[in-house]
CSV table of C-alpha atoms and ligand atoms in Angstrom, one decimal:
chain,number,residue,atom,x,y,z
E,1,MET,CA,0.0,0.0,0.0
E,2,THR,CA,1.2,3.5,-0.7
E,3,GLU,CA,1.3,6.1,2.0
E,4,ASN,CA,-1.6,7.8,0.2
E,5,THR,CA,-4.0,4.9,0.6
E,6,THR,CA,-2.7,3.8,4.0
E,7,TYR,CA,-3.4,7.2,5.6
E,8,LYS,CA,-6.1,8.3,3.1
E,9,GLY,CA,-6.8,12.0,3.4
E,10,TYR,CA,-4.7,12.6,6.5
E,11,LYS,CA,-2.1,15.3,6.4
E,12,GLY,CA,0.0,17.6,8.6
E,13,LEU,CA,-0.2,17.0,12.3
E,14,THR,CA,-2.7,14.2,12.2
E,15,LEU,CA,-0.7,12.3,9.6
E,16,SER,CA,2.5,12.5,11.8
E,17,VAL,CA,0.6,11.4,14.9
E,18,LEU,CA,-1.0,8.4,13.2
E,19,LYS,CA,2.3,7.4,11.6
E,20,SER,CA,4.2,7.7,14.9
E,21,PHE,CA,1.8,5.1,16.4
E,22,ASN,CA,1.7,3.1,13.2
E,23,ALA,CA,-2.1,3.4,13.0
E,24,PRO,CA,-3.2,3.6,9.4
E,25,VAL,CA,-6.8,4.0,8.3
E,26,TRP,CA,-9.1,1.0,9.1
E,27,SER,CA,-7.1,0.3,12.3
E,28,GLU,CA,-9.2,-0.9,15.2
E,29,VAL,CA,-7.8,1.2,18.0
E,30,GLU,CA,-8.0,2.7,21.4
E,31,LEU,CA,-7.2,6.3,21.3
E,32,VAL,CA,-5.8,7.7,24.5
E,33,THR,CA,-6.3,11.5,24.7
E,34,THR,CA,-5.9,14.1,27.4
E,35,LYS,CA,-9.8,14.2,27.5
E,36,GLY,CA,-10.4,10.4,27.7
E,37,LYS,CA,-10.1,7.1,25.9
E,38,TYR,CA,-12.1,6.2,22.8
E,39,LYS,CA,-12.3,2.8,21.0
E,40,GLY,CA,-13.2,2.6,17.4
E,41,LEU,CA,-12.1,2.3,13.8
E,42,ILE,CA,-10.0,4.9,12.1
E,43,LEU,CA,-11.8,6.1,9.0
E,44,PRO,CA,-10.2,7.8,6.0
E,45,ARG,CA,-10.4,11.5,6.2
E,46,SER,CA,-12.1,13.7,3.6
E,47,GLU,CA,-9.5,15.1,1.2
E,48,THR,CA,-10.9,18.6,1.8
E,49,ALA,CA,-11.1,18.4,5.6
E,50,ASP,CA,-8.8,20.0,8.1
E,51,GLU,CA,-5.5,18.5,9.2
E,52,PHE,CA,-6.2,18.6,12.9
E,53,HIS,CA,-8.6,15.7,13.5
E,54,VAL,CA,-8.7,11.9,13.4
E,55,VAL,CA,-12.1,10.5,12.5
E,56,LEU,CA,-13.1,7.5,14.5
E,57,LYS,CA,-16.1,5.3,14.0
E,58,LEU,CA,-17.5,4.4,17.4
E,59,PRO,CA,-18.9,0.9,17.9
E,60,ILE,CA,-22.4,2.5,18.2
E,61,GLY,CA,-22.0,3.7,14.6
E,62,TYR,CA,-21.4,7.4,15.1
E,63,ASN,CA,-18.3,9.0,13.7
E,64,ILE,CA,-16.4,11.5,15.9
E,65,GLY,CA,-13.5,13.8,15.2
E,66,ILE,CA,-10.7,13.8,17.8
E,67,ALA,CA,-8.1,16.6,17.9
E,68,ALA,CA,-4.8,15.1,17.0
E,69,GLU,CA,-3.0,17.5,19.5
E,70,ASN,CA,-4.8,15.8,22.4
E,71,ILE,CA,-3.8,12.2,21.4
E,72,THR,CA,-1.1,10.8,23.8
E,73,GLU,CA,-1.3,7.2,22.6
E,74,ILE,CA,-2.8,4.9,20.0
E,75,LYS,CA,-3.1,1.2,20.7
E,76,VAL,CA,-3.8,-0.8,17.6
E,77,PHE,CA,-5.8,-4.0,18.0
E,78,GLY,CA,-6.5,-5.0,14.4
E,79,ASN,CA,-7.5,-3.9,10.9
E,80,LYS,CA,-11.0,-4.0,9.5
E,81,GLU,CA,-11.3,-2.4,6.1
E,82,ALA,CA,-15.0,-1.7,5.3
E,83,HIS,CA,-16.3,-2.5,1.9
E,84,TYR,CA,-19.5,-0.5,1.5
E,85,LYS,CA,-20.7,-2.2,-1.6
E,86,ILE,CA,-24.4,-3.0,-1.1
E,87,PRO,CA,-25.2,-6.6,-2.2
E,88,GLU,CA,-27.3,-6.6,-5.4
E,89,LYS,CA,-30.1,-9.1,-5.8
E,90,GLU,CA,-32.6,-9.4,-8.5
E,91,PHE,CA,-36.0,-8.1,-7.4
E,92,PRO,CA,-38.5,-11.1,-7.5
E,93,VAL,CA,-41.5,-10.8,-9.7
E,94,ASP,CA,-44.9,-11.9,-8.4
E,95,PRO,CA,-47.7,-11.2,-11.0
E,96,SER,CA,-50.3,-11.2,-8.2
E,97,LYS,CA,-48.8,-8.1,-6.5
E,98,PRO,CA,-49.3,-4.5,-7.5
E,99,SER,CA,-46.5,-2.8,-9.4
E,100,VAL,CA,-44.7,0.2,-7.8
E,101,LYS,CA,-42.3,2.5,-9.5
E,102,LEU,CA,-39.6,4.2,-7.4
E,103,LEU,CA,-38.3,7.3,-8.9
E,104,GLY,CA,-35.0,8.5,-7.3
E,105,THR,CA,-34.0,12.1,-7.1
E,106,GLY,CA,-31.2,11.7,-4.5
E,107,GLY,CA,-30.9,12.8,-0.9
E,108,THR,CA,-29.7,10.8,2.1
E,109,ILE,CA,-32.2,7.9,1.4
E,110,ALA,CA,-30.2,7.1,-1.7
E,111,SER,CA,-26.8,7.5,0.0
E,112,ARG,CA,-24.0,5.6,1.4
E,113,LEU,CA,-20.8,6.8,2.9
E,114,ASP,CA,-17.9,7.3,0.6
E,115,TYR,CA,-14.9,6.7,2.7
E,116,ARG,CA,-12.5,8.2,0.1
E,117,THR,CA,-13.9,11.6,0.7
E,118,GLY,CA,-15.8,11.0,3.9
E,119,ALA,CA,-18.9,12.4,2.1
E,120,VAL,CA,-22.4,10.9,1.9
E,121,ILE,CA,-22.9,10.1,-1.8
E,122,PRO,CA,-26.0,9.0,-3.7
E,123,ALA,CA,-26.1,5.3,-4.7
E,124,PHE,CA,-29.3,3.9,-6.1
E,125,SER,CA,-30.3,0.8,-8.0
E,126,PRO,CA,-33.2,-1.7,-7.7
E,127,GLY,CA,-30.9,-4.6,-7.0
E,128,GLU,CA,-29.2,-2.6,-4.2
E,129,LEU,CA,-32.5,-1.7,-2.7
E,130,TYR,CA,-33.7,-5.2,-2.7
E,131,GLY,CA,-30.4,-6.4,-1.4
E,132,SER,CA,-30.7,-4.1,1.6
E,133,VAL,CA,-34.4,-4.0,2.2
E,134,PRO,CA,-35.8,-7.4,1.0
E,135,GLU,CA,-39.2,-6.7,2.8
E,136,LEU,CA,-40.1,-4.4,-0.1
E,137,ALA,CA,-40.9,-7.6,-2.2
E,138,ASP,CA,-43.7,-8.5,0.3
E,139,TYR,CA,-45.8,-5.6,-1.0
E,140,CYS,CA,-45.2,-5.2,-4.7
E,141,ASN,CA,-43.2,-5.7,-7.8
E,142,LEU,CA,-40.8,-2.8,-7.7
E,143,ASP,CA,-39.1,-1.1,-10.5
E,144,THR,CA,-36.8,1.8,-10.1
E,145,GLU,CA,-35.4,4.7,-12.1
E,146,LYS,CA,-32.9,7.2,-11.1
E,147,LEU,CA,-34.1,10.5,-12.3
E,148,TYR,CA,-31.5,12.6,-10.5
E,149,GLY,CA,-28.8,12.1,-7.9
E,150,VAL,CA,-28.9,15.4,-6.0
E,151,PHE,CA,-29.2,16.6,-2.5
E,152,SER,CA,-32.5,18.2,-2.3
E,153,GLU,CA,-31.3,21.8,-2.0
E,154,ASN,CA,-30.4,21.4,-5.7
E,155,MET,CA,-33.9,20.4,-6.7
E,156,GLY,CA,-35.6,23.2,-8.7
E,157,PRO,CA,-38.0,23.9,-11.6
E,158,GLU,CA,-36.1,21.7,-14.0
E,159,GLN,CA,-36.2,18.7,-11.7
E,160,TRP,CA,-39.8,19.4,-10.6
E,161,ILE,CA,-40.9,19.5,-14.2
E,162,GLY,CA,-38.9,16.3,-15.1
E,163,THR,CA,-40.3,14.5,-12.1
E,164,ALA,CA,-43.9,15.5,-12.9
E,165,LYS,CA,-43.5,14.3,-16.5
E,166,ALA,CA,-41.9,11.0,-15.3
E,167,ILE,CA,-44.9,10.5,-13.0
E,168,GLY,CA,-47.3,11.1,-15.9
E,169,GLU,CA,-45.4,8.5,-18.0
E,170,GLU,CA,-45.6,5.9,-15.2
E,171,ILE,CA,-49.3,6.4,-14.7
E,172,GLU,CA,-49.9,6.0,-18.4
E,173,LYS,CA,-48.0,2.7,-18.3
E,174,GLY,CA,-50.4,1.5,-15.5
E,175,VAL,CA,-48.4,1.4,-12.3
E,176,HIS,CA,-50.4,1.0,-9.1
E,177,GLY,CA,-48.4,3.4,-7.1
E,178,ILE,CA,-45.4,5.7,-7.3
E,179,VAL,CA,-42.6,6.4,-4.7
E,180,ILE,CA,-40.3,9.3,-5.0
E,181,GLY,CA,-37.0,9.1,-3.1
E,182,HIS,CA,-36.0,12.6,-2.2
E,183,GLY,CA,-33.8,14.6,0.2
E,184,THR,CA,-35.8,15.7,3.2
E,185,ASP,CA,-34.7,19.3,3.3
E,186,VAL,CA,-36.7,20.5,0.3
E,187,MET,CA,-39.2,17.6,0.2
E,188,HIS,CA,-42.1,19.8,1.2
E,189,HIS,CA,-41.4,22.2,-1.7
E,190,THR,CA,-41.4,19.3,-4.2
E,191,ALA,CA,-44.4,17.7,-2.6
E,192,ALA,CA,-46.4,20.9,-2.9
E,193,VAL,CA,-45.3,21.6,-6.5
E,194,LEU,CA,-46.1,18.1,-7.6
E,195,SER,CA,-49.5,18.5,-6.0
E,196,PHE,CA,-50.2,21.2,-8.5
E,197,MET,CA,-48.3,19.8,-11.5
E,198,VAL,CA,-49.9,16.4,-11.2
E,199,GLN,CA,-53.6,16.5,-10.7
E,200,ASN,CA,-56.3,13.8,-10.5
E,201,SER,CA,-53.8,11.0,-10.2
E,202,PRO,CA,-55.5,7.6,-10.1
E,203,VAL,CA,-52.7,6.2,-7.8
E,204,PRO,CA,-50.8,7.2,-4.6
E,205,ILE,CA,-47.7,9.3,-5.2
E,206,VAL,CA,-45.6,8.9,-2.1
E,207,MET,CA,-42.5,11.0,-1.3
E,208,VAL,CA,-40.0,9.5,1.0
E,209,GLY,CA,-36.5,10.3,2.4
E,210,SER,CA,-34.4,9.7,5.4
E,211,GLN,CA,-32.9,11.8,8.1
E,212,ARG,CA,-30.1,9.4,8.9
E,213,SER,CA,-28.1,7.6,6.3
E,214,SER,CA,-28.3,3.8,6.0
E,215,ASP,CA,-24.8,3.2,7.4
E,216,ARG,CA,-26.0,4.4,10.8
E,217,PRO,CA,-27.8,2.1,13.3
E,218,SER,CA,-30.5,4.8,13.9
E,219,SER,CA,-31.2,5.1,10.2
E,220,ASP,CA,-34.8,5.6,9.2
E,221,ALA,CA,-34.1,4.8,5.5
E,222,ALA,CA,-35.3,1.2,5.4
E,223,LEU,CA,-38.5,1.7,7.5
E,224,ASN,CA,-39.5,4.9,5.6
E,225,LEU,CA,-39.0,3.0,2.4
E,226,ILE,CA,-41.1,0.0,3.5
E,227,HIS,CA,-43.9,2.3,4.7
E,228,ALA,CA,-43.8,4.3,1.5
E,229,VAL,CA,-43.8,1.3,-0.8
E,230,LYS,CA,-46.7,-0.3,1.2
E,231,THR,CA,-48.6,3.0,0.9
E,232,ALA,CA,-48.0,3.2,-2.9
E,233,ALA,CA,-49.0,-0.5,-3.4
E,234,GLU,CA,-52.0,-0.7,-1.1
E,235,SER,CA,-53.4,2.7,0.0
E,236,ASP,CA,-56.5,4.1,-1.6
E,237,ILE,CA,-55.3,7.7,-1.1
E,238,ALA,CA,-54.5,8.9,-4.6
E,239,GLU,CA,-52.7,12.1,-3.7
E,240,VAL,CA,-49.2,13.4,-3.4
E,241,MET,CA,-48.0,12.6,0.1
E,242,VAL,CA,-44.9,12.6,2.3
E,243,CYS,CA,-44.3,9.4,4.2
E,244,MET,CA,-41.9,9.7,7.1
E,245,PHE,CA,-41.5,8.7,10.8
E,246,GLY,CA,-44.4,9.8,12.9
E,247,PRO,CA,-43.0,9.8,16.5
E,248,THR,CA,-39.3,9.9,17.2
E,249,SER,CA,-39.4,6.1,17.7
E,250,ASP,CA,-40.0,3.6,14.9
E,251,MET,CA,-43.6,2.8,15.9
E,252,TYR,CA,-45.3,4.1,12.8
E,253,GLY,CA,-45.0,6.4,9.8
E,254,LEU,CA,-47.3,9.3,9.0
E,255,LEU,CA,-48.8,10.2,5.6
E,256,HIS,CA,-48.9,13.9,5.1
E,257,ARG,CA,-50.7,15.8,2.4
E,258,GLY,CA,-48.3,17.3,0.0
E,259,THR,CA,-49.5,20.9,0.5
E,260,ARG,CA,-49.7,20.9,4.2
E,261,VAL,CA,-46.5,19.3,5.2
E,262,ARG,CA,-43.2,20.9,6.3
E,263,LYS,CA,-39.8,19.8,7.6
E,264,MET,CA,-39.8,21.1,11.2
E,265,HIS,CA,-36.6,19.7,12.8
E,266,SER,CA,-33.1,19.7,11.4
E,267,SER,CA,-32.2,16.2,12.8
E,268,TYR,CA,-35.2,14.4,14.4
E,269,ARG,CA,-36.4,11.5,12.3
E,270,SER,CA,-40.0,12.6,13.1
E,271,THR,CA,-39.2,15.9,11.4
E,272,PHE,CA,-42.2,16.1,9.1
E,273,ARG,CA,-45.4,17.6,10.5
E,274,THR,CA,-48.7,18.4,9.0
E,275,ILE,CA,-49.3,22.1,9.6
E,276,GLY,CA,-52.8,23.5,10.4
E,277,GLU,CA,-54.3,20.1,9.7
E,278,ILE,CA,-54.0,16.5,10.8
E,279,PRO,CA,-52.1,13.9,8.8
E,280,LEU,CA,-53.9,11.8,6.3
E,281,ALA,CA,-53.1,8.4,7.9
E,282,MET,CA,-50.7,6.3,9.9
E,283,VAL,CA,-48.8,3.5,8.3
E,284,ASP,CA,-46.9,0.5,9.7
E,285,ARG,CA,-45.8,-2.7,8.2
E,286,GLU,CA,-49.2,-4.3,8.7
E,287,LYS,CA,-51.8,-1.6,8.1
E,288,ILE,CA,-52.6,1.8,6.9
E,289,THR,CA,-54.9,3.6,9.4
E,290,PRO,CA,-56.7,6.6,8.1
E,291,LEU,CA,-56.9,9.8,10.2
E,292,LYS,CA,-58.8,11.8,7.7
E,293,TYR,CA,-61.4,10.6,5.1
E,294,ASP,CA,-61.8,13.5,2.7
E,295,TYR,CA,-59.0,12.5,0.4
E,296,LYS,CA,-59.0,11.7,-3.3
E,297,LYS,CA,-59.5,8.0,-3.9
E,298,ARG,CA,-57.6,5.5,-5.9
E,299,ARG,CA,-59.1,4.7,-9.4
E,300,ASN,CA,-58.6,2.0,-11.9
E,301,ASP,CA,-58.0,4.2,-15.0
E,302,LYS,CA,-54.8,5.6,-16.3
E,303,TYR,CA,-56.0,9.2,-16.6
E,304,VAL,CA,-53.9,12.0,-15.0
E,305,GLU,CA,-53.4,15.7,-15.8
E,306,ILE,CA,-49.8,16.8,-15.9
E,307,ASN,CA,-49.2,20.5,-16.1
E,308,PRO,CA,-45.5,20.9,-15.8
E,309,VAL,CA,-44.8,24.6,-15.9
E,310,PHE,CA,-42.9,27.0,-13.6
E,311,GLU,CA,-42.1,30.7,-13.8
E,312,GLU,CA,-38.7,31.1,-12.2
E,313,LYS,CA,-39.0,34.8,-11.6
E,314,VAL,CA,-40.8,34.3,-8.3
E,315,SER,CA,-39.4,34.9,-4.9
E,316,ILE,CA,-40.2,34.5,-1.3
E,317,VAL,CA,-39.4,37.2,1.2
E,318,TYR,CA,-39.3,36.4,4.9
E,319,TYR,CA,-40.1,39.7,6.6
E,320,TYR,CA,-37.8,40.8,9.5
E,321,PRO,CA,-38.1,44.0,11.6
E,322,ASN,CA,-36.4,47.0,10.0
E,323,MET,CA,-36.6,45.4,6.5
E,324,LYS,CA,-35.8,48.1,3.9
E,325,PRO,CA,-38.0,48.7,0.8
E,326,ASP,CA,-34.9,48.0,-1.4
E,327,ILE,CA,-35.5,44.3,-0.8
E,328,ILE,CA,-38.8,44.5,-2.7
E,329,ASP,CA,-37.5,47.2,-5.1
E,330,SER,CA,-34.5,45.0,-6.2
E,331,LEU,CA,-36.8,42.1,-7.0
E,332,VAL,CA,-39.0,44.3,-9.0
E,333,ASP,CA,-36.0,45.9,-10.8
E,334,ASN,CA,-34.7,42.4,-11.5
E,335,GLY,CA,-37.8,41.5,-13.4
E,336,TYR,CA,-39.5,39.3,-10.8
E,337,LYS,CA,-43.1,38.6,-11.6
E,338,GLY,CA,-44.3,37.3,-8.3
E,339,ILE,CA,-43.4,37.8,-4.6
E,340,VAL,CA,-44.7,35.8,-1.7
E,341,ILE,CA,-44.2,37.6,1.6
E,342,ALA,CA,-44.0,35.6,4.9
E,343,GLY,CA,-45.3,38.4,7.1
E,344,THR,CA,-45.4,38.7,10.9
E,345,GLY,CA,-48.4,37.8,13.0
E,346,LEU,CA,-51.6,38.0,10.9
E,347,GLY,CA,-49.5,39.1,7.9
E,348,HIS,CA,-47.6,42.4,8.3
E,349,VAL,CA,-44.6,44.3,7.1
E,350,ASN,CA,-43.3,47.6,8.3
E,351,LYS,CA,-44.5,51.0,6.9
E,352,PRO,CA,-41.3,51.9,5.1
E,353,VAL,CA,-41.9,48.9,2.8
E,354,TYR,CA,-45.3,50.2,1.7
E,355,PRO,CA,-44.1,52.5,-1.1
E,356,ALA,CA,-42.1,49.5,-2.5
E,357,LEU,CA,-45.3,47.4,-2.5
E,358,GLN,CA,-47.1,50.2,-4.3
E,359,ARG,CA,-44.4,50.3,-6.9
E,360,ALA,CA,-44.5,46.5,-7.3
E,361,TYR,CA,-48.2,46.7,-7.9
E,362,ASP,CA,-47.9,49.5,-10.4
E,363,LYS,CA,-45.3,47.4,-12.3
E,364,GLY,CA,-47.7,44.4,-12.5
E,365,VAL,CA,-45.9,42.3,-9.9
E,366,ALA,CA,-48.1,39.8,-8.1
E,367,VAL,CA,-47.6,40.2,-4.4
E,368,TYR,CA,-49.1,37.7,-2.0
E,369,MET,CA,-49.1,37.5,1.8
E,370,THR,CA,-48.7,34.4,4.0
E,371,VAL,CA,-47.8,34.2,7.7
E,372,GLN,CA,-44.4,33.2,9.2
E,373,THR,CA,-46.2,31.7,12.3
E,374,LEU,CA,-47.1,28.9,9.9
E,375,TRP,CA,-50.2,27.9,11.9
E,376,GLY,CA,-53.2,30.2,11.4
E,377,TYR,CA,-54.6,32.5,8.7
E,378,VAL,CA,-53.6,35.8,7.2
E,379,GLN,CA,-56.1,38.3,8.4
E,380,MET,CA,-55.5,41.7,6.9
E,381,TYR,CA,-58.8,43.3,8.0
E,382,VAL,CA,-58.0,43.2,11.7
E,383,TYR,CA,-55.5,46.1,11.8
E,384,GLU,CA,-55.4,49.4,9.9
E,385,THR,CA,-52.0,48.4,8.6
E,386,GLY,CA,-53.4,45.2,7.0
E,387,ARG,CA,-56.1,47.2,5.3
E,388,VAL,CA,-53.5,49.6,3.9
E,389,MET,CA,-51.6,46.7,2.4
E,390,LEU,CA,-54.8,45.4,0.8
E,391,ASP,CA,-55.2,48.8,-0.9
E,392,LEU,CA,-51.6,48.4,-2.1
E,393,GLY,CA,-52.6,45.2,-3.9
E,394,VAL,CA,-51.2,42.7,-1.5
E,395,ILE,CA,-53.4,39.6,-1.7
E,396,PRO,CA,-53.9,37.4,1.5
E,397,LEU,CA,-53.5,33.7,1.0
E,398,ALA,CA,-55.5,32.4,4.0
E,399,ASN,CA,-53.6,29.5,5.6
E,400,MET,CA,-51.4,28.6,2.6
E,401,LEU,CA,-47.9,27.8,3.9
E,402,PRO,CA,-45.2,30.3,2.6
E,403,GLU,CA,-43.3,27.6,0.7
E,404,VAL,CA,-46.5,26.2,-0.8
E,405,ALA,CA,-47.5,29.7,-1.9
E,406,TYR,CA,-44.1,30.2,-3.5
E,407,VAL,CA,-44.3,27.0,-5.6
E,408,LYS,CA,-48.0,27.6,-6.4
E,409,LEU,CA,-47.3,31.2,-7.6
E,410,GLY,CA,-44.4,29.9,-9.8
E,411,TRP,CA,-46.7,27.3,-11.2
E,412,VAL,CA,-49.6,29.7,-11.8
E,413,LEU,CA,-47.3,32.4,-13.4
E,414,GLY,CA,-45.9,29.6,-15.6
E,415,GLN,CA,-49.4,29.4,-17.1
E,416,THR,CA,-50.6,33.0,-17.4
E,417,ASP,CA,-49.5,36.6,-17.0
E,418,ASP,CA,-53.1,37.8,-16.5
E,419,LEU,CA,-53.1,38.9,-12.8
E,420,GLU,CA,-56.8,38.4,-12.4
E,421,LYS,CA,-56.5,34.8,-13.6
E,422,VAL,CA,-53.4,34.4,-11.4
E,423,LYS,CA,-55.4,35.6,-8.4
E,424,ASN,CA,-58.3,33.3,-9.2
E,425,ILE,CA,-56.1,30.2,-9.4
E,426,MET,CA,-54.1,31.2,-6.3
E,427,LEU,CA,-57.2,31.6,-4.2
E,428,THR,CA,-58.9,28.4,-5.4
E,429,PRO,CA,-57.8,25.4,-3.4
E,430,ILE,CA,-56.5,22.7,-5.7
E,431,ALA,CA,-54.9,20.2,-3.3
E,432,GLY,CA,-55.8,21.2,0.2
E,433,GLU,CA,-53.4,24.2,0.2
E,434,ILE,CA,-56.1,26.4,1.6
E,435,THR,CA,-58.6,25.0,4.1
E,436,GLU,CA,-61.7,26.5,5.6
E,437,ARG,CA,-60.7,26.0,9.2
E,438,GLU,CA,-57.8,24.6,11.2
E,439,PRO,CA,-59.0,21.6,13.3
E,440,SER,CA,-58.5,22.0,17.1
E,441,ASN,CA,-56.1,19.0,17.1
E,442,GLY,CA,-54.1,20.3,14.2
E,443,TYR,CA,-51.8,22.5,16.2
E,444,LEU,CA,-48.4,21.3,17.3
E,445,ILE,CA,-48.1,21.3,21.1
E,446,TYR,CA,-44.9,19.6,21.5
E,447,GLN,CA,-43.8,21.7,24.5
E,448,GLY,CA,-41.7,20.9,27.6
E,449,GLY,CA,-43.3,20.5,31.1
E,450,ILE,CA,-46.8,19.5,30.0
E,451,PRO,CA,-47.5,16.2,31.9
E,452,GLU,CA,-48.9,14.2,29.0
E,453,VAL,CA,-46.1,15.3,26.7
E,454,GLU,CA,-43.5,14.4,29.3
E,455,GLU,CA,-45.2,11.0,29.6
E,456,PHE,CA,-45.1,10.5,25.8
E,457,ILE,CA,-41.5,11.5,25.7
E,458,SER,CA,-40.4,9.1,28.4
E,459,LYS,CA,-42.4,6.3,26.9
E,460,TYR,CA,-41.5,6.5,23.3
E,461,ARG,CA,-38.4,8.6,22.8
E,462,LYS,CA,-35.3,6.6,21.9
T,501,LIG,N1,-29.4,17.5,2.7
T,501,LIG,C1,-30.1,16.3,2.5
T,501,LIG,C2,-31.1,16.5,1.4
T,501,LIG,O1,-32.1,17.2,1.6
T,501,LIG,C3,-30.8,15.7,3.7
T,501,LIG,C4,-31.6,14.5,3.5
T,501,LIG,O2,-31.6,13.9,2.5
T,501,LIG,O3,-32.3,14.2,4.4
T,501,LIG,O4,-30.9,16.1,0.3
């Protein structure tokens, strides 16, 4: 082995420390440091990472970085090079089972660790999936197609349009359900935009991701995939949904309507919550339990309306105190056709912004108001300031979530420039993005100190 491969990625101080104890990568070691002892496996270091830390994989599966300057001794016990090739097996075909198509776009769910760079990289094939999650064959005949291999922050109009078209083609071919593997960060944007671009689907369209990559013991990838595939194969909810962990434990998944769902926690597996509504259903390996009944039902035909358009000159502005009018002015000057504001409280911005709103209106820019509280409705008749903004042409969007409003406005402006028509479509609920009322049990009350919540946490949290 050359030095390059033996000490992959390590340089400077860490390289000399590892060498002085004859501890190349893949050594099983006990690291003695001034702060304590750690047992684990020395992993290759990312080529772009700093030169001050050794990366150790702990027996529980987590990787930690240890400052080389604190290392006083390294005891080497053995060597265990990891080969992260996922075993490929041909997916079994059972003509009595429904057919499900999994369209991959990327994200952690389609990832494994690349120990050359230390990065999480996408890896996606049907055989790999079956090799790692054989239970999928219990529910359906699965076919897969990798549409994209991106982390979801890189999803945008081009990929949304491509995904909508691919869904249309699969429905025409007669699949019984569609699963879309997607990064979690932007999954709610894509779920919303697909709810508009793909209408009257005869089959479930289930988006799924994972918060923890499949090389980690706490990964939610396999179970989320099982739940999503079961939903696509068996559920009679023919809507765009997000399927992810319900509670923090692996008790069940929740099916969220594509226009009412949002990622709400940067690391919990139970990160997706339905906002201002309740989820559509619970799903586990055995059953799908509806929580709501007013959903679009599965049909036997192959008819679907695909309307894959998006105007890119649309923006979302999150209002903050002391925002200056130039924020709005610069969008107008740069040719933006639509602006969604996430306003404070019932839907407010400060007075200095009003002239910029007037100017936007005069230039034919569509300006819509949503609330950054997420729960609740825009109400611009309550305060004088709200009424002034209505006079400036700002249109309130009831309880449409800001991100949903952003993608809906992009989709509507992709179809027409006629602002009256735009307003009409924006205010007409298409896929549950505006609802008449928020159910009393639709508000998130996950707060510390409340006895029943404490009980829930101690019982189920892992
Ligand atoms: N950053 C990743 C993504 O959204 C996270 C994930 O997949 O969960 O693509």
